[in-house]
Coordinates of C-alpha atoms and ligand atoms in Angstrom, one line a residue:
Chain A
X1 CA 17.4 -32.5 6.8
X2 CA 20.5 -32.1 4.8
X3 CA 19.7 -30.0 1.6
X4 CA 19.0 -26.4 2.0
X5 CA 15.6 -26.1 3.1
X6 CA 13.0 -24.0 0.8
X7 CA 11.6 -21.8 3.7
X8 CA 13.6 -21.1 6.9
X9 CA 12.2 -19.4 9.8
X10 CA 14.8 -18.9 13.2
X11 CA 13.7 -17.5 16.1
X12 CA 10.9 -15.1 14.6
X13 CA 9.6 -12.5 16.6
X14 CA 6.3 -10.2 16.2
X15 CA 4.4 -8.1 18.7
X16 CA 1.9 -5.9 18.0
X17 CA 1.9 -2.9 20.5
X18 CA 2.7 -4.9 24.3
X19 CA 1.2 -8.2 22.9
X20 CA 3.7 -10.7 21.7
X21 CA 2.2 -12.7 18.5
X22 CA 5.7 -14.8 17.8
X23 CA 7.9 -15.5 20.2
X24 CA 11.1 -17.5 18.7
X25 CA 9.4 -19.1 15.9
X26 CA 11.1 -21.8 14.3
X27 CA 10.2 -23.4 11.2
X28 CA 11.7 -25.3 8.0
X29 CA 9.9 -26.1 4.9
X30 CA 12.2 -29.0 2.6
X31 CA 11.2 -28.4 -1.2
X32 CA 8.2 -30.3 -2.6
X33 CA 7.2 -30.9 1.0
X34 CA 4.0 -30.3 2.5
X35 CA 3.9 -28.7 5.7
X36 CA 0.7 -27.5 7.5
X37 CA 1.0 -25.5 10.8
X38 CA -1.8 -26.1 13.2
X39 CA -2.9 -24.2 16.1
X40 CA -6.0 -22.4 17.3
X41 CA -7.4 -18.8 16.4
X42 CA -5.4 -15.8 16.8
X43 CA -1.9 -17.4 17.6
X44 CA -0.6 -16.0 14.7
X45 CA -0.5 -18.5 11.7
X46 CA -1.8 -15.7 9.2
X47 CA 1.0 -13.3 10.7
X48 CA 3.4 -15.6 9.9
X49 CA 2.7 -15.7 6.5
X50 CA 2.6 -12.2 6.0
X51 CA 6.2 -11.8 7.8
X52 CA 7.3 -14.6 4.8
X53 CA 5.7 -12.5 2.1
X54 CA 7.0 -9.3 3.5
X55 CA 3.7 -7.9 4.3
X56 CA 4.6 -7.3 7.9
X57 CA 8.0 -6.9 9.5
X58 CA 9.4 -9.5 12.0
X59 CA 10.9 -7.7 15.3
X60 CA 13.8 -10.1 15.4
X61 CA 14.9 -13.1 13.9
X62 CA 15.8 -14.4 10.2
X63 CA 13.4 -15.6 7.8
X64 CA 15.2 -16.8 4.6
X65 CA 14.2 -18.5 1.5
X66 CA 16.1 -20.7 -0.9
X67 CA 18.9 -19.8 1.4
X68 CA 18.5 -15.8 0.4
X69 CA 17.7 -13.7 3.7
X70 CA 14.7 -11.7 3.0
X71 CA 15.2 -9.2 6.1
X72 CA 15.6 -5.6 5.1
X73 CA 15.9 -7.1 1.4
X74 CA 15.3 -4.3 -1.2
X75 CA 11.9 -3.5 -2.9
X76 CA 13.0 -5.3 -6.6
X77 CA 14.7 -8.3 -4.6
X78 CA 11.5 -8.4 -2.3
X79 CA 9.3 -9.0 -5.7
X80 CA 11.8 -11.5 -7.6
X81 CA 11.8 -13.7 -4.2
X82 CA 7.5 -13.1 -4.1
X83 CA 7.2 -14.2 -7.8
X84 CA 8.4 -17.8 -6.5
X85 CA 5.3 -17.6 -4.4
X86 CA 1.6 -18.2 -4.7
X87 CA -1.2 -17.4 -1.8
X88 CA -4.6 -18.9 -1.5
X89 CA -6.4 -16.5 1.3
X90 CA -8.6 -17.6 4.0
X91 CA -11.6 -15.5 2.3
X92 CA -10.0 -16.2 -1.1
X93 CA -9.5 -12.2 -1.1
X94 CA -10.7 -12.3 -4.7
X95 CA -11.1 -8.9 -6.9
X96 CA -14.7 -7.9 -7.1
X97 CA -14.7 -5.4 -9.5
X98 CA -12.9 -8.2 -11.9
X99 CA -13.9 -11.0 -14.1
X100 CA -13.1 -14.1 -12.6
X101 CA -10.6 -15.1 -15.3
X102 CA -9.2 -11.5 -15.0
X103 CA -8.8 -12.3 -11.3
X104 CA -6.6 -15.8 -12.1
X105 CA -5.1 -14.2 -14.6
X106 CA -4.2 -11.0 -12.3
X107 CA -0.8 -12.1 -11.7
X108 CA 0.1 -13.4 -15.5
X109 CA -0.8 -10.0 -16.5
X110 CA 1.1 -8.5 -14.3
X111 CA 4.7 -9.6 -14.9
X112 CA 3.7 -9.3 -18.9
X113 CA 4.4 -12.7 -19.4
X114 CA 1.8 -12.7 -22.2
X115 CA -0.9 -11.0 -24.0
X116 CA -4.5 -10.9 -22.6
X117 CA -5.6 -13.2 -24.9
X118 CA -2.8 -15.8 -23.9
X119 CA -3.7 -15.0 -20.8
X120 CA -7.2 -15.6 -20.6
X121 CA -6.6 -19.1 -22.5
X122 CA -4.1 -19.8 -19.7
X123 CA -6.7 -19.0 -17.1
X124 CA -8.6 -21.0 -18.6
X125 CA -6.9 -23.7 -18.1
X126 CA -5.6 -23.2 -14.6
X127 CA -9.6 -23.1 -14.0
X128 CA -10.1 -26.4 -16.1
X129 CA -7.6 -27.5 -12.9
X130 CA -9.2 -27.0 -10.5
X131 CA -12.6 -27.9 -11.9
X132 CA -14.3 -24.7 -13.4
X133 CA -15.7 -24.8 -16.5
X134 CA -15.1 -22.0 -19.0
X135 CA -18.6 -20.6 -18.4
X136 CA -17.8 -18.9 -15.0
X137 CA -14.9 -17.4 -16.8
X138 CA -17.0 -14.4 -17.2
X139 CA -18.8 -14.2 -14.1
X140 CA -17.9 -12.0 -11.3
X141 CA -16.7 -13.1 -7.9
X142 CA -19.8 -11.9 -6.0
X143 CA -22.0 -14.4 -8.5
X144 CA -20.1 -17.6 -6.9
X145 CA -20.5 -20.0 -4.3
X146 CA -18.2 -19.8 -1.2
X147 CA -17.0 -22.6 -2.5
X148 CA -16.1 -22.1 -6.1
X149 CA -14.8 -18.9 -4.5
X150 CA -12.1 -20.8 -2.9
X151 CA -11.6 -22.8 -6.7
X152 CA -10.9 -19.5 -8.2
X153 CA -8.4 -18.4 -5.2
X154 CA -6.7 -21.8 -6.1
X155 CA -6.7 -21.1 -9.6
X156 CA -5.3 -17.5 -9.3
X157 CA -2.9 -18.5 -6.7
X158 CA -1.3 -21.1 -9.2
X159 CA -1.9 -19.4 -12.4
X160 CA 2.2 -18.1 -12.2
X161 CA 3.2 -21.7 -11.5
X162 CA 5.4 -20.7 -8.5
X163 CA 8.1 -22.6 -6.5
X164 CA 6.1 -22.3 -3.1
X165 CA 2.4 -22.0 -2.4
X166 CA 0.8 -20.9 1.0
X167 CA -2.6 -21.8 2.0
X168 CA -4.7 -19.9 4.9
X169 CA -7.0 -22.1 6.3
X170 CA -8.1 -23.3 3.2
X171 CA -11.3 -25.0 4.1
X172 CA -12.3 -22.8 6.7
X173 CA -16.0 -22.0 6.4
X174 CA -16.7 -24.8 4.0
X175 CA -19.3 -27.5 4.0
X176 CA -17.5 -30.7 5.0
X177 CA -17.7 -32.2 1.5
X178 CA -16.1 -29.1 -0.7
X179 CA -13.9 -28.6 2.4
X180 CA -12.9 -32.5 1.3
X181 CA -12.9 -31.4 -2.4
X182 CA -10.7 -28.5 -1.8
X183 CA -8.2 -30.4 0.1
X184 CA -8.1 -33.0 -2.4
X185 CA -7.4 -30.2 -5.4
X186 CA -4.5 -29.1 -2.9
X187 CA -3.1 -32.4 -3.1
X188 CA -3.5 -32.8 -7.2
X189 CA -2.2 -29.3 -7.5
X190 CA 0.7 -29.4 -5.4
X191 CA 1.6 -32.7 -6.5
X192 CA 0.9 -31.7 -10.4
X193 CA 3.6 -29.1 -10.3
X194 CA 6.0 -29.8 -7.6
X195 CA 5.6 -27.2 -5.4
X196 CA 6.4 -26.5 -2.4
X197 CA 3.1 -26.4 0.3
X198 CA 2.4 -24.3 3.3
X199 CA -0.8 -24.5 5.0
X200 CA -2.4 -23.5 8.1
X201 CA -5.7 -24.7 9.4
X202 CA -7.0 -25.7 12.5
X203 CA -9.4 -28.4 10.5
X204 CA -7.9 -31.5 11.4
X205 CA -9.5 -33.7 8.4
X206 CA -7.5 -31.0 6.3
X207 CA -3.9 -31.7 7.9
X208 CA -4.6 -35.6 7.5
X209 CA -5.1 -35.1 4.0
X210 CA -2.5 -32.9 3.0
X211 CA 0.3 -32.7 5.0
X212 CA 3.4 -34.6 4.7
X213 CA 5.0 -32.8 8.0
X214 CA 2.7 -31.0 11.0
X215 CA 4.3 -28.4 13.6
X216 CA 2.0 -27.2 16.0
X217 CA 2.1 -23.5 16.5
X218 CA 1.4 -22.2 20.8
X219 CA 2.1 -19.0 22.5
X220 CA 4.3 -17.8 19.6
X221 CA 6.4 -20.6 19.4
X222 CA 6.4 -24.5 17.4
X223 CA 6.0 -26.3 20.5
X224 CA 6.0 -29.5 18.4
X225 CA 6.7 -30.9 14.8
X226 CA 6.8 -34.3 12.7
X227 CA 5.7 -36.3 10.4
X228 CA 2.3 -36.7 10.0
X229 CA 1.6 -40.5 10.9
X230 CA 3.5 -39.3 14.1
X231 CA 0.3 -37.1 15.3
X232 CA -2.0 -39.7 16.0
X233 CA 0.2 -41.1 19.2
X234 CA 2.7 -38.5 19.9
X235 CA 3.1 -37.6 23.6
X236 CA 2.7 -33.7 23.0
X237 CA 0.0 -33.0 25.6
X238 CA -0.6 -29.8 23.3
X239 CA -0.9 -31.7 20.1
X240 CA -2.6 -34.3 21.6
X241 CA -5.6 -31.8 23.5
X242 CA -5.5 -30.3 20.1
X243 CA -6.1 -33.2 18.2
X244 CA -8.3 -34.7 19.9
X245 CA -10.4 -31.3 20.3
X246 CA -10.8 -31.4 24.2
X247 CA -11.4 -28.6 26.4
X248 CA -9.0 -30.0 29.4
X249 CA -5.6 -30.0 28.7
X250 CA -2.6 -27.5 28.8
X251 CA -3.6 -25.1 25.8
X252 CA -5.4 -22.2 27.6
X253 CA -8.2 -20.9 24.8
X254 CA -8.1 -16.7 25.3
X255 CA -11.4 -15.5 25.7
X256 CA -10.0 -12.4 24.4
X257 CA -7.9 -12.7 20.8
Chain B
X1 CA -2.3 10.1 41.5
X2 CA -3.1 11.1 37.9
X3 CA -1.0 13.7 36.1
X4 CA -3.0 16.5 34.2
X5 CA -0.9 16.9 31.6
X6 CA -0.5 13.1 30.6
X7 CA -3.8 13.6 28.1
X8 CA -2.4 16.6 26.7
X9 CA 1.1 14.5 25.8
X10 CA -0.7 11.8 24.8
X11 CA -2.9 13.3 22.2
X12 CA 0.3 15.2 21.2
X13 CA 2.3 12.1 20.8
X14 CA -0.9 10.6 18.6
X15 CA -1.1 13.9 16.2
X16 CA 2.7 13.5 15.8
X17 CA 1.9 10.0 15.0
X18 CA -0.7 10.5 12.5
X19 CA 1.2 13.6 10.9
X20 CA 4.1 11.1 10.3
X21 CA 2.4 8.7 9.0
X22 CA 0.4 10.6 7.1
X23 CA 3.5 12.4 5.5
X24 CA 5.2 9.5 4.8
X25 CA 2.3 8.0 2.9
X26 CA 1.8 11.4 0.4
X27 CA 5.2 10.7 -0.1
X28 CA 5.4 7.0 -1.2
X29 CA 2.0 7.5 -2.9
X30 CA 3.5 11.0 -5.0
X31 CA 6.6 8.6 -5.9
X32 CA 4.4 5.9 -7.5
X33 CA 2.3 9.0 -9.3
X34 CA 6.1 9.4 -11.4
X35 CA 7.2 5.9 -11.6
X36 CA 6.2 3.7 -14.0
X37 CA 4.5 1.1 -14.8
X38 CA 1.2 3.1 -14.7
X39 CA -2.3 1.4 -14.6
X40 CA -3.8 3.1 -17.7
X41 CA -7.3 1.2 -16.8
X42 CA -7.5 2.6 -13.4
X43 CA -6.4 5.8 -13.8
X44 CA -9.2 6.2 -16.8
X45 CA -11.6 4.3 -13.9
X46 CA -11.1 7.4 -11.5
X47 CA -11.3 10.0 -14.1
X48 CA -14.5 8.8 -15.2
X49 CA -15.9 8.0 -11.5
X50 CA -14.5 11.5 -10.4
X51 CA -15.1 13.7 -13.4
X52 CA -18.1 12.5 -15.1
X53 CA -20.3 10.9 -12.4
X54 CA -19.6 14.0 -10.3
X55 CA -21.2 16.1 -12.6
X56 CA -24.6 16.6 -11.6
X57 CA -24.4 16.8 -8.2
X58 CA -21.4 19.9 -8.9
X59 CA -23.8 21.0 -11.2
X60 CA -27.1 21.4 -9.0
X61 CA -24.9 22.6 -5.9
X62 CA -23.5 25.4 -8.6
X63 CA -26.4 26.6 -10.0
X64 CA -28.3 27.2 -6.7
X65 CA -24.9 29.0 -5.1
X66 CA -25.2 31.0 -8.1
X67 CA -28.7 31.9 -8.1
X68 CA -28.5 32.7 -3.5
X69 CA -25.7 34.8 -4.6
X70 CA -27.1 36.9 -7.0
X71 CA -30.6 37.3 -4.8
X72 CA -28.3 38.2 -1.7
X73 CA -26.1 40.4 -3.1
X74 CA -29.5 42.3 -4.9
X75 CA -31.0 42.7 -1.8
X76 CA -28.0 43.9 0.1
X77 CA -26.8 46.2 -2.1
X78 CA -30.0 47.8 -2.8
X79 CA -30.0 49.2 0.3
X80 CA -26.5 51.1 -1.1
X81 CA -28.3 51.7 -4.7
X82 CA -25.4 49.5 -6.2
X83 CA -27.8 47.1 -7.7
X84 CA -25.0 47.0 -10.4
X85 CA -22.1 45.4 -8.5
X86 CA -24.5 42.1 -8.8
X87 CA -23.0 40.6 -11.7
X88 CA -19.7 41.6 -10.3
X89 CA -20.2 40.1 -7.2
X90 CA -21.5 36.9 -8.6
X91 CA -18.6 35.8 -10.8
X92 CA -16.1 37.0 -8.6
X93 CA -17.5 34.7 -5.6
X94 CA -18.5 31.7 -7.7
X95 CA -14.7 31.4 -9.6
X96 CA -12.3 32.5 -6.3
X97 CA -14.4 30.7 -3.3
X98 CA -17.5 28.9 -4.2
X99 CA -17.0 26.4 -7.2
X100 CA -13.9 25.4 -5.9
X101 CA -14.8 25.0 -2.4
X102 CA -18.4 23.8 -2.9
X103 CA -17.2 21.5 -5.8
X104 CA -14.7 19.7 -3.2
X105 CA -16.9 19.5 -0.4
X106 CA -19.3 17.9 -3.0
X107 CA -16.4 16.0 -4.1
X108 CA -15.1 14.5 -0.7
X109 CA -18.8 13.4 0.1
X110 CA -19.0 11.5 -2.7
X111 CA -15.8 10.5 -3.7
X112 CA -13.9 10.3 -1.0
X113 CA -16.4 8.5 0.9
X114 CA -16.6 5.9 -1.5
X115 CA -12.5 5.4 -2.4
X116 CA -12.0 5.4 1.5
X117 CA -15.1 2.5 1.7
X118 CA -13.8 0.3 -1.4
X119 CA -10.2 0.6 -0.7
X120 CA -11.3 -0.2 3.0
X121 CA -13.1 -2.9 2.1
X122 CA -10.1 -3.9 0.0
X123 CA -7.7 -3.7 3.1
X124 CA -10.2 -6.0 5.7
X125 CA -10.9 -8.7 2.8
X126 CA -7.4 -9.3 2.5
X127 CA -7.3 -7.9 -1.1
X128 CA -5.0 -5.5 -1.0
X129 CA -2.4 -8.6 0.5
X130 CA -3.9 -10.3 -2.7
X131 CA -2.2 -7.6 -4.8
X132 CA 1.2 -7.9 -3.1
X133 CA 1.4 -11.7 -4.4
X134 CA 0.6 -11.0 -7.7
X135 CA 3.7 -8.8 -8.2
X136 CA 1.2 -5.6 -8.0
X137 CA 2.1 -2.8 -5.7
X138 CA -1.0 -1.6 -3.7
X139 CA -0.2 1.8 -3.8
X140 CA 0.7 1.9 -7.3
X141 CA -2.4 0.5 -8.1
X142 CA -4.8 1.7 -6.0
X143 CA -3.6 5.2 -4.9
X144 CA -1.7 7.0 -7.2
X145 CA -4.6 6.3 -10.4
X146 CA -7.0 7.8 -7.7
X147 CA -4.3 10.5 -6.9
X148 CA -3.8 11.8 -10.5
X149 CA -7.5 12.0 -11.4
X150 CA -8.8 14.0 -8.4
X151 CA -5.6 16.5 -9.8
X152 CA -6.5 16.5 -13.2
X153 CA -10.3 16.4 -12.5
X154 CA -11.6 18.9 -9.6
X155 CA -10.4 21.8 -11.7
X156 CA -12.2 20.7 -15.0
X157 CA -15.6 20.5 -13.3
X158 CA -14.7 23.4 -11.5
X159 CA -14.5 25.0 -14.5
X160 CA -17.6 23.9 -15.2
X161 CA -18.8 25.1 -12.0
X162 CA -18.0 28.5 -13.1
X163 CA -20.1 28.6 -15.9
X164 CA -23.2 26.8 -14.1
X165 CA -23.1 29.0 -11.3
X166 CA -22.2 32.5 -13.1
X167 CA -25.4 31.1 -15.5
X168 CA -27.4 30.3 -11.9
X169 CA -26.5 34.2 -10.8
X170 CA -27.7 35.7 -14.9
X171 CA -31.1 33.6 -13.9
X172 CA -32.4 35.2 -11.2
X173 CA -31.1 38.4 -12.0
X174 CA -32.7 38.7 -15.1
X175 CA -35.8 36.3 -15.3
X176 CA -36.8 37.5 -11.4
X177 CA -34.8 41.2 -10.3
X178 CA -35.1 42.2 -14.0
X179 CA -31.8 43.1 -15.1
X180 CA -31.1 43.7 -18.9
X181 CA -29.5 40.5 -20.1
X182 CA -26.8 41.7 -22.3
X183 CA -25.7 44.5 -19.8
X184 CA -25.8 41.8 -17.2
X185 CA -23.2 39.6 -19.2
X186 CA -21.0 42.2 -20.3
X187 CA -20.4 43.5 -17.0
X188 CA -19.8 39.7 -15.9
X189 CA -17.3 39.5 -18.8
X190 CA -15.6 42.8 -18.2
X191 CA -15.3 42.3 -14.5
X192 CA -13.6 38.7 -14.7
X193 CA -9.7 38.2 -15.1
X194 CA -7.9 35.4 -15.5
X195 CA -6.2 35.7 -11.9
X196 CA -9.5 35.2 -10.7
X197 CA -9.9 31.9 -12.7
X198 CA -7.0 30.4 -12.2
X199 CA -6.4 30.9 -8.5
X200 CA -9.9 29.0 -8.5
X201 CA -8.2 26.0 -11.0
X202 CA -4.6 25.9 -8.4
X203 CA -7.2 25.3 -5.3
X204 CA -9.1 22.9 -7.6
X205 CA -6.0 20.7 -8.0
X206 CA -5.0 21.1 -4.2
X207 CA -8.7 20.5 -3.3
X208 CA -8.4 17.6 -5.6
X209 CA -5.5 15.7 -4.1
X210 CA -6.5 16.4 -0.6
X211 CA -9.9 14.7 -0.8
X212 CA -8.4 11.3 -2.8
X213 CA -5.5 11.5 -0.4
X214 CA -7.9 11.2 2.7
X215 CA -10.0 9.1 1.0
X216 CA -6.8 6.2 0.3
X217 CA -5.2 6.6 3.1
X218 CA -8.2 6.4 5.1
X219 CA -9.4 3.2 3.2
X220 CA -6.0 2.0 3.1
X221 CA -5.1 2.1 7.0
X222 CA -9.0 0.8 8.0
X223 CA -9.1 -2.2 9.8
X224 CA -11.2 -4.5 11.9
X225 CA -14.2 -5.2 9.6
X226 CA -17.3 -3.4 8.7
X227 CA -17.0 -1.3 11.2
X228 CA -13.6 -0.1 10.7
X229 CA -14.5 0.6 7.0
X230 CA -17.6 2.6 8.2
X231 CA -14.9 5.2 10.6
X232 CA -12.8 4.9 7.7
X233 CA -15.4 6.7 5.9
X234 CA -16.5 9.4 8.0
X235 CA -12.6 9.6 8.7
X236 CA -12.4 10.7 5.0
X237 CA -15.3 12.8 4.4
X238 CA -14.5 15.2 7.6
X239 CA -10.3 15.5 7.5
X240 CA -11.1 16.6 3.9
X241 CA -13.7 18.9 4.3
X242 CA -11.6 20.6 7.0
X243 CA -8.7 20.5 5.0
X244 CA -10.2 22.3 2.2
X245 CA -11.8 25.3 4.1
X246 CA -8.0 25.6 6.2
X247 CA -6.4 24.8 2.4
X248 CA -8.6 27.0 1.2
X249 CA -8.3 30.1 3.5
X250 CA -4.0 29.5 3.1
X251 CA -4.1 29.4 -0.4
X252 CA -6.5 32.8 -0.6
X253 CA -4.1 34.7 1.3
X254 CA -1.2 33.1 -1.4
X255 CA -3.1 34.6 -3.7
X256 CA -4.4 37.9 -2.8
X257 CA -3.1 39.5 0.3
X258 CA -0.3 42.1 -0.3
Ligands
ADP301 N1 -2.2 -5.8 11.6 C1 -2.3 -6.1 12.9 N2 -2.4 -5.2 13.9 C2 -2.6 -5.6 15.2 N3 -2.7 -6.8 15.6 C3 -2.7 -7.8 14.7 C4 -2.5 -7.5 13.3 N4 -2.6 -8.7 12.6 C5 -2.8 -9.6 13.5 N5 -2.9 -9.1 14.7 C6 -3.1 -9.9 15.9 O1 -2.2 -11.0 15.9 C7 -2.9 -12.2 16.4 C8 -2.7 -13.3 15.4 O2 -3.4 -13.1 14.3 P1 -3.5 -14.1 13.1 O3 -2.1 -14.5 12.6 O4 -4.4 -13.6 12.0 O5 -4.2 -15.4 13.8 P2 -4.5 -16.8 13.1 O6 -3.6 -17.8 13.8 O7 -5.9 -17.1 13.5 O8 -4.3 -16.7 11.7 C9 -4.3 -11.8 16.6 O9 -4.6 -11.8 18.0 C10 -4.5 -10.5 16.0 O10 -5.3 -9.7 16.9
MG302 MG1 -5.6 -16.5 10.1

């Protein structure tokens, strides 16, 4: 890659009390890509997320993006850099005591970009999106599917239109037809406005359908990335046991997380 | 071999722990109570949760301290013929000790309780991450609302503590040990100063924060599910109870020992 990459991760490190999470993470995202990490439970996909939003600090290492370093950045510096940045969560970690408009509009009305009427019209339309009708717009969360749940994390998590959008296992705990629904409003989305994608998932029908680039995330470490046409017959033994979902192979699965 | 005193460090080094990170939460959370923006919604969502829903339970627990005190009191001072020192006794007790401390026992049971249990919930769902993406600081918006209502709050329904349990005490005193009514409130009114009232409104206010403190920081440090909201929860309801009784016996002797 020549141009400055979007996201840049060098030798991250994360331990929580004596057990190492990251170990030397290395990862690049190149703007308007698509990248999906893969990688069983509990080797630390969601804590590398947080580390890039600032929600937990890295023990060592750099983490940097659009070329700005984001270690021991400032708290007005650290929101700037997390306005460029949208989340969908792995439970969609949506605001029950709000309306669901008022939960994709959260982040509209936070950085006063407009009034509450504008805003509700806008999150309106970021619904329209993703495929809600204006009727659920004054429903709350608890009323919904698990499903449209996940429509209305979408919607919130684009409602700002930012640069870079992360996605936590975004089809996890899904029936295998809105987990296909969901992966194809990713696409649209991402693809709509340009962004930038990072996903994790272990659901390998998900990284087929959304990923441009795959890096496969063991013991703290990328122990392999490329393309994604590249998965399929890549020598990896670790990809390939992963891909290919078998028990035998070089990935040890912890009985204890 | 095991070395005796390696519990005794160990539990040291963990109350260290918690006392520094308890102190430096009160002191990020205190920052955002003075720093805008401030979430006028919330804020008005705590005062009405903590002021108005509190009522009758502050009420009830009031009135019957009232009323114990005054048939107490009767009986014991009978014994001395100073049947008169009842009313005295009554409105002293209710506005230094009892409505405060009652009123934030009563307070940390059902408020606390339930901030540490939604906030909690809020921490394990992944919401309060939520709020750090949408350019919302958690404990601006979560904490320091909940933080300036318990302060502004506890010593308004203390107050009306005061007046339910001083009415509580005139109840039984007149309607069942047959005191004169009139003489029974005069020597209420005569016998009450305003020291007495406001030391009872400064422990309101302390009794206040302490009991939304523990419940956020509680709720806001819970993890590991359900069950980690559930300890989060007890957590609250018994670090502020004890903190008010120790609060309250350090405050008392602030206020009236010479
Ligand atoms: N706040 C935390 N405190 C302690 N341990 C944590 C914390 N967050 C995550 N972990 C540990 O880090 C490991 C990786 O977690 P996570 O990134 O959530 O896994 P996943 O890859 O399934 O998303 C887990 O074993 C978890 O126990
Ligand atoms: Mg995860």
């Amino acid at each position: 890659m020549t141009e400055q990459p979007k996201i840049r991760l060098r030798d991250v490190c994360k331990s929580f009390g004596n057990k190492r999470v990251l170990n030397g993470l290395d990862l690049d995202v190149g703007a308007g890509e698509s990248v999906v990490v893969i990688g069983g439970s509990g080797t630390g996909k969601s804590v590398t997320l947080k580390c890039i939003l600032g929600m937990m600090r890295p023990d060592a290492g750099t983490i940097e993006v659009d070329g700005e370093s984001l270690i021991g950045i400032g708290d007005r510096d650290r929101d700037r850099v997390n306005r460029k940045i949208g989340m969908l969560f792995q439970g969609s970690a949506l605001f029950d005591s709000l309306h669901v408009w008022e939960n994709v509009a959260f982040g509209l009305l936070a950085e006063h970009r407009c009034s509450r009427r504008e805003a509700r019209d806008l999150a309106i339309h970021k619904m329209a999106m993703v495929g809600l009708g204006s009727d659920v717009a004054r429903l709350y969360p608890a009323e919904l599917s698990g499903g449209m749940q996940k429509r209305v994390g979408l919607a919130r998590a684009i409602a700002t239109d930012p640069e870079i959008i992360f996605f936590d296992e975004p089809t996890t705990g899904l029936d295998p037809i809105m987990a296909d629904v969901i992966n194809d409003l990713i696409v649209n989305v991402t693809r709509t406005m340009g962004a930038t994608a990072l996903s994790i998932t272990h659901d390998m029908a998900s990284v087929r359908k959304i990923a441009n680039r795959v890096a496969m995330l063991y013991e703290g470490r990328i122990v392999w990335a490329g393309r994604v046409d590249e998965l399929e017959d890549c020598a990896n033994p670790y990809v390939d046991q992963f891909v290919h979902g078998r028990a035998e192979g070089p990935i040890r699965m912890a009985v204890r997380g | 071999m095991i070395n005796p005193l390696q519990p005794v460090g160990r539990a040291s080094l963990a109350i260290l722990g918690t006392a520094g990170r308890l102190t430096l939460f009160t002191a990020e959370a205190l920052s955002h109570c003075v720093r805008p923006p401030f979430y006028g919604r919330n804020i008005l969502r705590a005062i009405v949760e903590i002021g108005y829903f509190s009522l009758p339970v502050v009420g009830l627990t009031a009135l019957f301290a009232g009323m114990v005190l005054a048939l107490q009191s009767y009986t014991g001072f009978a014994r001395f013929s100073a049947e008169g020192a009842v009313a005295n006794v009554v409105v002293l007790s209710i506005t230094r000790e009892l409505a405060p401390v009652l009123a934030g026992l009563m307070l940390a049971g059902r408020v606390g309780a339930s901030m540490a249990a939604e906030i909690g919930t809020m921490r394990v769902t992944e919401q309060i991450d939520a709020l750090t993406t949408l350019s919302t600081n958690p404990m601006k918006f979560l904490v320091a609302p909940r933080l300036i209502a318990g302060v502004a709050m506890l010593p308004l329904l203390v107050t009306v503590a005061d007046v339910i349990g001083v009415f509580g005490g005139y109840l039984v005193s007149v309607y069942k040990l047959g005191f004169n009514p009139s003489n029974y409130l005069q020597s209420t009114w005569d016998f009450l100063q305003l020291q007495d009232y406001l030391s009872g409104m400064a422990k309101a206010a302390v009794f206040g924060f302490l009991v939304t403190l523990m419940g956020c920081y509680h709720g806001y440090n819970s993890r590991g599910g359900a069950q980690g909201v559930g300890t989060a929860t007890t957590n609250a309801v018994v670090s502020a109870s004890i903190l008010i009784l120790c609060f309250n016996y350090i405050l008392t002797e602030a206020f009236f020992a010479r």
